[in-house]
mmCIF file of C-alpha atoms in Angstrom:
data_model
loop_
_atom_site.group_PDB
_atom_site.id
_atom_site.type_symbol
_atom_site.label_atom_id
_atom_site.label_comp_id
_atom_site.label_asym_id
_atom_site.label_seq_id
_atom_site.Cartn_x
_atom_site.Cartn_y
_atom_site.Cartn_z
ATOM 1 C CA ALA A 1 98.728 112.857 67.220
ATOM 2 C CA PRO A 2 96.841 110.153 68.587
ATOM 3 C CA ALA A 3 95.985 107.124 65.994
ATOM 4 C CA LEU A 4 92.924 107.369 64.462
ATOM 5 C CA PRO A 5 89.854 105.179 66.206
ATOM 6 C CA LYS A 6 89.314 101.598 64.722
ATOM 7 C CA ASN A 7 85.412 102.714 64.961
ATOM 8 C CA ILE A 8 84.978 106.291 62.964
ATOM 9 C CA GLN A 9 81.297 105.299 63.043
ATOM 10 C CA GLY A 10 80.922 105.013 66.663
ATOM 11 C CA GLU A 11 82.312 108.272 66.399
ATOM 12 C CA VAL A 12 80.064 109.651 64.378
ATOM 13 C CA SER A 13 77.142 107.930 66.483
ATOM 14 C CA ALA A 14 78.375 109.451 69.143
ATOM 15 C CA LEU A 15 78.458 112.852 68.120
ATOM 16 C CA LYS A 16 74.996 112.533 66.805
ATOM 17 C CA VAL A 17 73.719 111.575 70.287
ATOM 18 C CA ILE A 18 75.674 114.645 71.787
ATOM 19 C CA VAL A 19 74.008 117.230 68.937
ATOM 20 C CA ALA A 20 70.685 115.749 69.679
ATOM 21 C CA ARG A 21 71.048 116.833 73.576
ATOM 22 C CA ARG A 22 72.237 120.281 72.947
ATOM 23 C CA SER A 23 70.461 123.421 74.049
ATOM 24 C CA ALA A 24 69.923 126.829 72.434
ATOM 25 C CA ASN A 25 72.638 127.779 75.279
ATOM 26 C CA ASP A 26 75.015 125.139 73.865
ATOM 27 C CA VAL A 27 74.842 126.489 70.466
ATOM 28 C CA ALA A 28 75.076 129.999 71.725
ATOM 29 C CA ARG A 29 78.319 129.021 73.477
ATOM 30 C CA PHE A 30 79.836 127.387 70.303
ATOM 31 C CA ARG A 31 79.148 130.741 68.636
ATOM 32 C CA TRP A 32 80.578 132.714 71.216
ATOM 33 C CA TRP A 33 83.712 130.424 70.941
ATOM 34 C CA ALA A 34 83.946 130.352 67.326
ATOM 35 C CA ALA A 35 84.275 133.996 66.752
ATOM 36 C CA GLY A 36 87.207 135.091 65.127
ATOM 37 C CA GLY A 37 89.101 131.857 64.796
ATOM 38 C CA PRO A 38 90.436 129.586 67.497
ATOM 39 C CA ALA A 39 92.706 131.973 69.140
ATOM 40 C CA TYR A 40 90.484 134.980 69.157
ATOM 41 C CA ARG A 41 88.569 134.774 72.589
ATOM 42 C CA TRP A 42 91.941 133.542 74.232
ATOM 43 C CA ASN A 43 93.312 136.919 73.448
ATOM 44 C CA GLU A 44 90.594 138.499 75.046
ATOM 45 C CA ILE A 45 90.906 136.337 78.245
ATOM 46 C CA ILE A 46 94.216 136.905 78.971
ATOM 47 C CA LEU A 47 94.117 140.543 78.303
ATOM 48 C CA ASP A 48 91.325 140.767 80.900
ATOM 49 C CA GLU A 49 93.194 138.880 83.302
ATOM 50 C CA MET A 50 96.237 140.862 83.289
ATOM 51 C CA GLN A 51 94.098 144.121 83.587
ATOM 52 C CA GLU A 52 91.945 142.885 86.400
ATOM 53 C CA GLY A 53 95.602 141.590 87.911
ATOM 54 C CA PHE A 54 97.502 144.632 87.559
ATOM 55 C CA VAL A 55 100.190 142.973 85.537
ATOM 56 C CA THR A 56 102.936 145.507 84.868
ATOM 57 C CA VAL A 57 104.282 145.744 81.602
ATOM 58 C CA PRO A 58 107.587 144.046 81.435
ATOM 59 C CA LEU A 59 105.673 141.094 83.306
ATOM 60 C CA ALA A 60 102.950 141.504 80.631
ATOM 61 C CA ALA A 61 105.191 141.265 77.565
ATOM 62 C CA ARG A 62 106.537 138.153 79.038
ATOM 63 C CA HIS A 63 103.221 136.652 79.678
ATOM 64 C CA LEU A 64 102.142 137.546 75.937
ATOM 65 C CA ALA A 65 104.876 136.440 74.185
ATOM 66 C CA LEU A 66 104.915 132.795 76.124
ATOM 67 C CA PHE A 67 101.124 132.450 75.711
ATOM 68 C CA HIS A 68 101.083 133.390 72.000
ATOM 69 C CA ALA A 69 103.876 131.202 71.033
ATOM 70 C CA ALA A 70 102.260 128.051 72.781
ATOM 71 C CA LEU A 71 98.970 129.112 71.200
ATOM 72 C CA ASP A 72 100.799 129.457 67.554
ATOM 73 C CA ASP A 73 102.600 126.213 68.006
ATOM 74 C CA ALA A 74 99.404 124.474 69.103
ATOM 75 C CA LEU A 75 97.819 125.808 66.252
ATOM 76 C CA THR A 76 100.195 124.857 63.483
ATOM 77 C CA THR A 77 100.734 121.446 65.057
ATOM 78 C CA ALA A 78 97.312 120.770 65.072
ATOM 79 C CA ARG A 79 97.215 122.039 61.201
ATOM 80 C CA HIS A 80 100.088 120.185 60.082
ATOM 81 C CA HIS A 81 98.634 116.733 61.488
ATOM 82 C CA GLY A 82 95.509 117.948 59.683
ATOM 83 C CA LYS A 83 97.066 118.196 56.362
ATOM 84 C CA ILE A 84 98.587 114.797 56.815
ATOM 85 C CA ARG A 85 95.089 113.433 57.180
ATOM 86 C CA ALA A 86 93.001 115.606 56.175
ATOM 87 C CA ARG A 87 88.965 115.513 55.805
ATOM 88 C CA PRO A 88 86.679 118.276 55.073
ATOM 89 C CA GLU A 89 84.714 119.393 57.753
ATOM 90 C CA PRO A 90 82.085 117.380 58.953
ATOM 91 C CA VAL A 91 79.005 119.214 59.760
ATOM 92 C CA ALA A 92 77.654 122.724 59.596
ATOM 93 C CA ILE A 93 76.232 123.826 63.084
ATOM 94 C CA ASP A 94 72.464 123.070 62.497
ATOM 95 C CA ALA A 95 72.995 120.305 59.560
ATOM 96 C CA ALA A 96 73.104 116.592 59.872
ATOM 97 C CA VAL A 97 76.119 114.868 61.382
ATOM 98 C CA LYS A 98 77.992 113.699 58.214
ATOM 99 C CA THR A 99 81.401 113.069 56.809
ATOM 100 C CA SER A 100 82.591 112.722 53.378
ATOM 101 C CA ASP A 101 85.529 111.059 54.234
ATOM 102 C CA PRO A 102 85.145 108.839 57.610
ATOM 103 C CA SER A 103 88.392 107.236 57.084
ATOM 104 C CA ALA A 104 90.771 110.284 57.653
ATOM 105 C CA SER A 105 90.567 112.380 60.654
ATOM 106 C CA SER A 106 91.895 116.077 61.506
ATOM 107 C CA PRO A 107 92.751 117.380 64.976
ATOM 108 C CA SER A 108 90.496 120.086 65.992
ATOM 109 C CA GLU A 109 92.659 123.415 65.775
ATOM 110 C CA HIS A 110 90.194 124.805 68.341
ATOM 111 C CA ALA A 111 90.802 122.029 70.761
ATOM 112 C CA ALA A 112 94.618 122.394 70.662
ATOM 113 C CA VAL A 113 94.452 126.044 71.208
ATOM 114 C CA ALA A 114 91.879 125.760 74.251
ATOM 115 C CA ALA A 115 94.286 123.056 75.733
ATOM 116 C CA ALA A 116 97.148 125.184 75.448
ATOM 117 C CA ALA A 117 95.620 128.419 76.352
ATOM 118 C CA GLY A 118 94.172 126.720 79.378
ATOM 119 C CA ASP A 119 97.453 124.930 80.886
ATOM 120 C CA VAL A 120 99.583 128.332 80.062
ATOM 121 C CA LEU A 121 97.020 130.652 82.065
ATOM 122 C CA GLY A 122 97.099 128.416 84.638
ATOM 123 C CA TYR A 123 100.795 128.491 84.809
ATOM 124 C CA LEU A 124 100.913 132.382 84.532
ATOM 125 C CA PHE A 125 98.020 132.806 86.862
ATOM 126 C CA PRO A 126 98.144 129.854 89.234
ATOM 127 C CA ALA A 127 95.221 130.926 91.683
ATOM 128 C CA ARG A 128 92.784 130.883 88.631
ATOM 129 C CA ALA A 129 94.315 127.866 87.145
ATOM 130 C CA ALA A 130 91.121 125.947 87.583
ATOM 131 C CA HIS A 131 88.965 128.188 85.949
ATOM 132 C CA PHE A 132 91.078 128.416 83.154
ATOM 133 C CA SER A 133 90.972 124.787 82.760
ATOM 134 C CA ALA A 134 87.277 124.433 82.765
ATOM 135 C CA LYS A 135 87.210 127.581 80.220
ATOM 136 C CA ALA A 136 89.269 124.904 78.126
ATOM 137 C CA GLU A 137 87.221 122.244 78.652
ATOM 138 C CA GLU A 138 84.181 124.428 77.599
ATOM 139 C CA ALA A 139 85.642 125.527 74.504
ATOM 140 C CA MET A 140 86.474 122.279 73.299
ATOM 141 C CA GLN A 141 83.132 120.831 74.253
ATOM 142 C CA ALA A 142 81.189 123.473 72.032
ATOM 143 C CA ARG A 143 83.196 122.197 69.322
ATOM 144 C CA LEU A 144 81.158 118.461 70.069
ATOM 145 C CA LEU A 145 77.814 120.070 71.204
ATOM 146 C CA ALA A 146 77.557 122.153 67.740
ATOM 147 C CA GLY A 147 78.440 119.219 65.761
ATOM 148 C CA VAL A 148 81.513 120.406 63.735
ATOM 149 C CA GLU A 149 84.010 118.118 65.294
ATOM 150 C CA LEU A 150 84.076 114.532 66.278
ATOM 151 C CA PRO A 151 85.213 113.345 69.475
ATOM 152 C CA HIS A 152 88.587 111.920 68.342
ATOM 153 C CA ASP A 153 89.032 115.173 66.522
ATOM 154 C CA VAL A 154 88.799 116.879 69.783
ATOM 155 C CA ALA A 155 91.028 114.526 71.866
ATOM 156 C CA ALA A 156 93.579 114.914 69.408
ATOM 157 C CA GLY A 157 93.901 118.731 69.419
ATOM 158 C CA ARG A 158 93.658 118.299 73.225
ATOM 159 C CA ALA A 159 96.466 115.961 73.249
ATOM 160 C CA ILE A 160 98.504 118.584 71.009
ATOM 161 C CA GLY A 161 97.350 121.717 73.170
ATOM 162 C CA GLN A 162 98.727 119.733 75.954
ATOM 163 C CA GLY A 163 102.010 118.786 74.759
ATOM 164 C CA VAL A 164 102.849 122.281 73.400
ATOM 165 C CA ALA A 165 101.880 123.971 76.647
ATOM 166 C CA ALA A 166 104.157 121.582 78.791
ATOM 167 C CA LEU A 167 106.985 122.419 76.461
ATOM 168 C CA ALA A 168 106.219 125.908 76.833
ATOM 169 C CA ILE A 169 105.687 126.362 80.692
ATOM 170 C CA VAL A 170 109.092 123.907 81.469
#
């Protein structure tokens, strides 16, 4: 995971600005993405995509195996790095932005999964790669708009997810 920023207070200040500008739609998007854990919505997305694309059973099995292996690896890697530099969750959805231990950081599991999912889906369905990349960015930005993760946490999760996806699709 990327190194911690030297100015964690700058991260908290940036997050306060992001949260202050959010709309009711932003909160709704966060709640949609947060349902069921980091991989939940991505499972819906790949299943919908395979049905719409009439992906046959043998190819569907390959797609699902590659996709879920990448998501599991991204989540596990982010969780591993989070245990090394554990920090309690900084905020609740409508609480003031605060962190109990600003000296530590934890890569975003949601961002790691989103980055991996977006890249792997783009590989599996290249004609819609830009769509999946935008979905992944939306999922990551929702974490910031809700105020539940610091910008560095999301950036670290993104780096983990992209790295895992690169290994998965080689």
